[in-house]
Coordinates of C-alpha atoms in Angstrom, one line a residue:
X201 CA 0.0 0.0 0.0
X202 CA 1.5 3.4 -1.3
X203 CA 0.4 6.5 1.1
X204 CA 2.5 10.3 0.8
X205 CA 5.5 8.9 -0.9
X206 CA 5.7 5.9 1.4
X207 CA 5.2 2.2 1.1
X208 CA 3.6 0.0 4.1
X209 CA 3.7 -3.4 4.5
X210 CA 0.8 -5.0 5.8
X211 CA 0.1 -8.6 7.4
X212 CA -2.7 -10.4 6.7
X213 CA -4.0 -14.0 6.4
X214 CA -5.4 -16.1 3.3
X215 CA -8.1 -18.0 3.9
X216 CA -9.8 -20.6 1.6
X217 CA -13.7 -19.7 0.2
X218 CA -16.3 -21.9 0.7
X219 CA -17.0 -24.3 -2.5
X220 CA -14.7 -21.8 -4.6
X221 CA -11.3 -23.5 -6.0
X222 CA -8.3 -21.7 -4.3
X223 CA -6.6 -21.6 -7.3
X224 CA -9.3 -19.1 -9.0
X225 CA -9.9 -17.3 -5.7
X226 CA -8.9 -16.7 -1.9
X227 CA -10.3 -14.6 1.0
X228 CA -7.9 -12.1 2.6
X229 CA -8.5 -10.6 6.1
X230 CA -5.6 -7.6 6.4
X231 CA -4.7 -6.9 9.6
X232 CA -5.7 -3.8 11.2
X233 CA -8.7 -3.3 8.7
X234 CA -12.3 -5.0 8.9
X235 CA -14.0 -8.0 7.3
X236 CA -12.1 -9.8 4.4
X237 CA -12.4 -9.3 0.5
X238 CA -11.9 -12.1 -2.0
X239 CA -8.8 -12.3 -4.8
X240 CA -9.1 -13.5 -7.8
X241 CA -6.6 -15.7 -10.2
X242 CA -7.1 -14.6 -13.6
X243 CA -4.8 -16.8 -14.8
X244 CA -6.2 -19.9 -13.0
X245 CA -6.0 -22.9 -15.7
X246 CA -9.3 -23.7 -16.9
X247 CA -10.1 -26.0 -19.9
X248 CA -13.8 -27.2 -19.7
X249 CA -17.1 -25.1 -19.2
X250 CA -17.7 -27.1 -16.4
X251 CA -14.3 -26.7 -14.3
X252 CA -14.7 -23.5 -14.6
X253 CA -18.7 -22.9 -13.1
X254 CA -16.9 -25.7 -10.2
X255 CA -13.9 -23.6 -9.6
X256 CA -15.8 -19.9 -8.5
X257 CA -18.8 -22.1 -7.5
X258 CA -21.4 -20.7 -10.1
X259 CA -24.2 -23.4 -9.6
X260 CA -24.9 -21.3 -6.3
X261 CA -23.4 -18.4 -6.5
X262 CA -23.9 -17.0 -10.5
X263 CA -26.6 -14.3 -10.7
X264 CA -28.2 -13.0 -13.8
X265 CA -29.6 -9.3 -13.7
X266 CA -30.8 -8.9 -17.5
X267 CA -30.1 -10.0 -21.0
X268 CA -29.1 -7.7 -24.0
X269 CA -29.4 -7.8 -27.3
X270 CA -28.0 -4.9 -29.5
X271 CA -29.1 -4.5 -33.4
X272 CA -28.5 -2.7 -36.2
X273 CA -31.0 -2.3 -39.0
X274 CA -30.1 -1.0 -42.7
X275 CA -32.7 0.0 -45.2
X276 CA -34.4 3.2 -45.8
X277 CA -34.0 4.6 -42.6
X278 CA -30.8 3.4 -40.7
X279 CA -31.8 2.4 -36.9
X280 CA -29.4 0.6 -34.3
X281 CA -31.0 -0.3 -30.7
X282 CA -31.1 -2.7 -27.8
X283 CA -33.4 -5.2 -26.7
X284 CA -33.0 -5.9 -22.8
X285 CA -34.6 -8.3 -20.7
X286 CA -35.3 -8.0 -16.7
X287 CA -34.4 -11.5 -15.2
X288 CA -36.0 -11.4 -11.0
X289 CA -36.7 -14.5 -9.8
X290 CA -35.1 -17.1 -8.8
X291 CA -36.6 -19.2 -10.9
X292 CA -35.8 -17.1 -14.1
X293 CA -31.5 -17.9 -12.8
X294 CA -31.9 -21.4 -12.6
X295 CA -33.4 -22.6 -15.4
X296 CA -30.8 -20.1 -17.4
X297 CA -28.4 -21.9 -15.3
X298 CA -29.4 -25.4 -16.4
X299 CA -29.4 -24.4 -20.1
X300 CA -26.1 -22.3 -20.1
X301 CA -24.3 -24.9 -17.4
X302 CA -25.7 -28.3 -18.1
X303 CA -24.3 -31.6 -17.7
X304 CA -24.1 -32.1 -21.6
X305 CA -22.3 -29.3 -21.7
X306 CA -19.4 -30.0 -18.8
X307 CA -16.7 -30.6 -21.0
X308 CA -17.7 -27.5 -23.7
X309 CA -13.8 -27.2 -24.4
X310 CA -12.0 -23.6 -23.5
X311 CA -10.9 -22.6 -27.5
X312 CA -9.7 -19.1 -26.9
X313 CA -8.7 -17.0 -23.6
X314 CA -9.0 -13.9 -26.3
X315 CA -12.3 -11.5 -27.2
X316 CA -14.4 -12.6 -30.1
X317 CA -14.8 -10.1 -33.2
X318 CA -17.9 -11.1 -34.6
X319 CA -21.5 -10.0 -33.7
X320 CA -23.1 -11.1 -30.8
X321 CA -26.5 -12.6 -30.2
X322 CA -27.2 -12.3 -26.8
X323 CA -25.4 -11.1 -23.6
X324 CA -26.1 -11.7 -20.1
X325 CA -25.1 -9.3 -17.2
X326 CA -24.2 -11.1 -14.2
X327 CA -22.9 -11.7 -10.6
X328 CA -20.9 -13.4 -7.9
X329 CA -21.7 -11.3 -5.1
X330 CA -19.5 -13.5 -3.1
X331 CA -16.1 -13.3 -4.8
X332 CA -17.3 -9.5 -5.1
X333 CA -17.8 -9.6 -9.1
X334 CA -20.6 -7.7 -10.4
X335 CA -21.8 -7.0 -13.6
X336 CA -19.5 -8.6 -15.9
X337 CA -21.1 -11.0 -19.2
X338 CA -21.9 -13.8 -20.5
X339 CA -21.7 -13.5 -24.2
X340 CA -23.6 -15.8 -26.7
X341 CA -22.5 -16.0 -30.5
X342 CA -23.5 -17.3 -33.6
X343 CA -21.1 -19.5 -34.2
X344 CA -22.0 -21.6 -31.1
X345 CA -19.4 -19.9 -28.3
X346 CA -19.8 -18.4 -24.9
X347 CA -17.5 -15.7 -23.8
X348 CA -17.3 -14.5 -20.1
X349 CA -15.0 -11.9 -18.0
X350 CA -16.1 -13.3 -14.8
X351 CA -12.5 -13.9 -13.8
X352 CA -11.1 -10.7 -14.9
X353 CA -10.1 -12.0 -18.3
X354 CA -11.4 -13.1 -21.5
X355 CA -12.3 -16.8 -22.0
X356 CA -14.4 -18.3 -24.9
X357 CA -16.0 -21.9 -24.4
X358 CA -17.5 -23.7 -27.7
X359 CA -21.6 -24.3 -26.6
X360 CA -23.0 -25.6 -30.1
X361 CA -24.8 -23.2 -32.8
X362 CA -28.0 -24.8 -31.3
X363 CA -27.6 -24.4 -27.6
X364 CA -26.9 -20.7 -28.2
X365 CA -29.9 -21.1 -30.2
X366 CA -32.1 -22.5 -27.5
X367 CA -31.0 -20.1 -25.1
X368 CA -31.7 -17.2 -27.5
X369 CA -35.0 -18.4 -27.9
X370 CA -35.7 -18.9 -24.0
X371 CA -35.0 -15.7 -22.9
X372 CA -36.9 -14.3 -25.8
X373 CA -40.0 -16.1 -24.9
X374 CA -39.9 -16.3 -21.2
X375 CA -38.8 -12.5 -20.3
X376 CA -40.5 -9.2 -21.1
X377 CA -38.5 -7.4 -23.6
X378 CA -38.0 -3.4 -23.4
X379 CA -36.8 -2.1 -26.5
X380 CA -34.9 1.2 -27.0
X381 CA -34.3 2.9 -30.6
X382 CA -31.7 5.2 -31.5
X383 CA -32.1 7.5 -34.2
X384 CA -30.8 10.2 -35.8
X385 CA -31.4 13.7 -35.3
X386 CA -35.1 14.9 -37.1
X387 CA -36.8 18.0 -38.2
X388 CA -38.5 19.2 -35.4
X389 CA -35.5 19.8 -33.6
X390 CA -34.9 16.6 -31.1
X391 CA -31.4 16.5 -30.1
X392 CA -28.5 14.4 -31.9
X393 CA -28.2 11.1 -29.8
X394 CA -31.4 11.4 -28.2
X395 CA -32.8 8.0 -27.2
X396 CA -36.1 7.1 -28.7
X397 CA -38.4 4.5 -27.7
X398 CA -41.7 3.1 -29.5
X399 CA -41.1 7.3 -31.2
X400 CA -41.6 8.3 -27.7
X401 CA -38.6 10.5 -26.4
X402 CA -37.3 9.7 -23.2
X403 CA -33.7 10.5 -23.0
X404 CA -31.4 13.5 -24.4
X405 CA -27.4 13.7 -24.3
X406 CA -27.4 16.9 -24.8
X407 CA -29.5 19.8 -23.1
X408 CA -31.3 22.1 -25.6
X409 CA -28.9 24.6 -24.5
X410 CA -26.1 22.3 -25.7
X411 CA -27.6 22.0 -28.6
X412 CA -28.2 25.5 -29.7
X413 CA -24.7 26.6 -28.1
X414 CA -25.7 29.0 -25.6

């Protein structure tokens, strides 16, 4: 710890978490200071799907908040926009749970610990309020991968064109979608970048007075 120029040394002890692999994560209880936070291992050695929802303990501990899906339409009138979904209950996280994380799909192999550059179909924010992670994603592509940063780094595990499929098709039928529209600027003088939903305005990033420069 760095304070005015000077660096302090400060004892603590490690502890192990509860159903969480210590070589993805650790409690650590400083001395001096209260309670204990978690550290993670991003570069804990993870090959399968499935050793990696055993080693931070996601079958109890993985929360979903909502699922995204961003689009961009070309024709007449150019129009990009995002579909989200509200996931509550408990209910809602473990049936996603069972489809994203199930037992034919343990040994999904680990194919890249990079980002993916093509499009993606669906995305899933989501939490481990243990280990203290919170809102990082699940990402669902076309070409039948998962990518998460749940462990502070990328990793991209190969699913199947149809499971992403499924999942796709579960959320869209089982959640209630809110859609917002982003348009360009129009005649009657709505700010560039305003946010439009169903033509209804309900969000500017810029203040009228921004936008007439005053």
């Amino acid at each position: 710890e760095e304070a005015e120029g000077k660096i302090m040394i400060v004892s603590g002890t490690v502890f192990a978490i509860q159903g969480v692999s210590p070589e993805a994560a650790a409690a650590i209880k400083l001395e001096g200071y209260e309670g204990a936070y978690a550290a993670l291992n991003p570069s804990c050695e993870i090959t399968t799907l499935g050793g990696f929802a055993d080693a931070l303990g996601l079958k109890d501990e993985l929360f979903f908040s909502a699922a995204y899906q961003e689009y961009l339409r070309i024709g007449a009138e150019k129009k990009a926009g995002m579909i989200t979904y509200e996931i509550n209950e408990d209910a809602e996280r473990d049936a996603l749970y069972g489809l994203i994380f199930s037992e034919a799909h343990r040994n999904a192999p680990l194919v890249s610990e990079e980002g993916h550059s093509k499009d993606a179909v669906l995305s899933f924010s989501t939490n481990v309020p243990l280990l203290g992670i919170d809102n990082k994603a699940f990402t669902l592509y076309p070409d039948g991968t998962v990518t998460t940063n749940l462990l502070m780094s990328g990793r991209r595990f190969e699913i199947g064109e149809s499971t992403v499929q499924e999942i796709v098709e579960y959320v869209k039928t089982h959640f209630e979608a809110k859609e917002t529209v982003y348009e360009a600027p129009k005649d009657d003088g709505t700010p560039e970048g305003t946010v439009v939903t169903n033509e209804l305005v309900i969000e500017a990033t810029q203040s009228e007075s921004e936008t007439r420069g005053e």
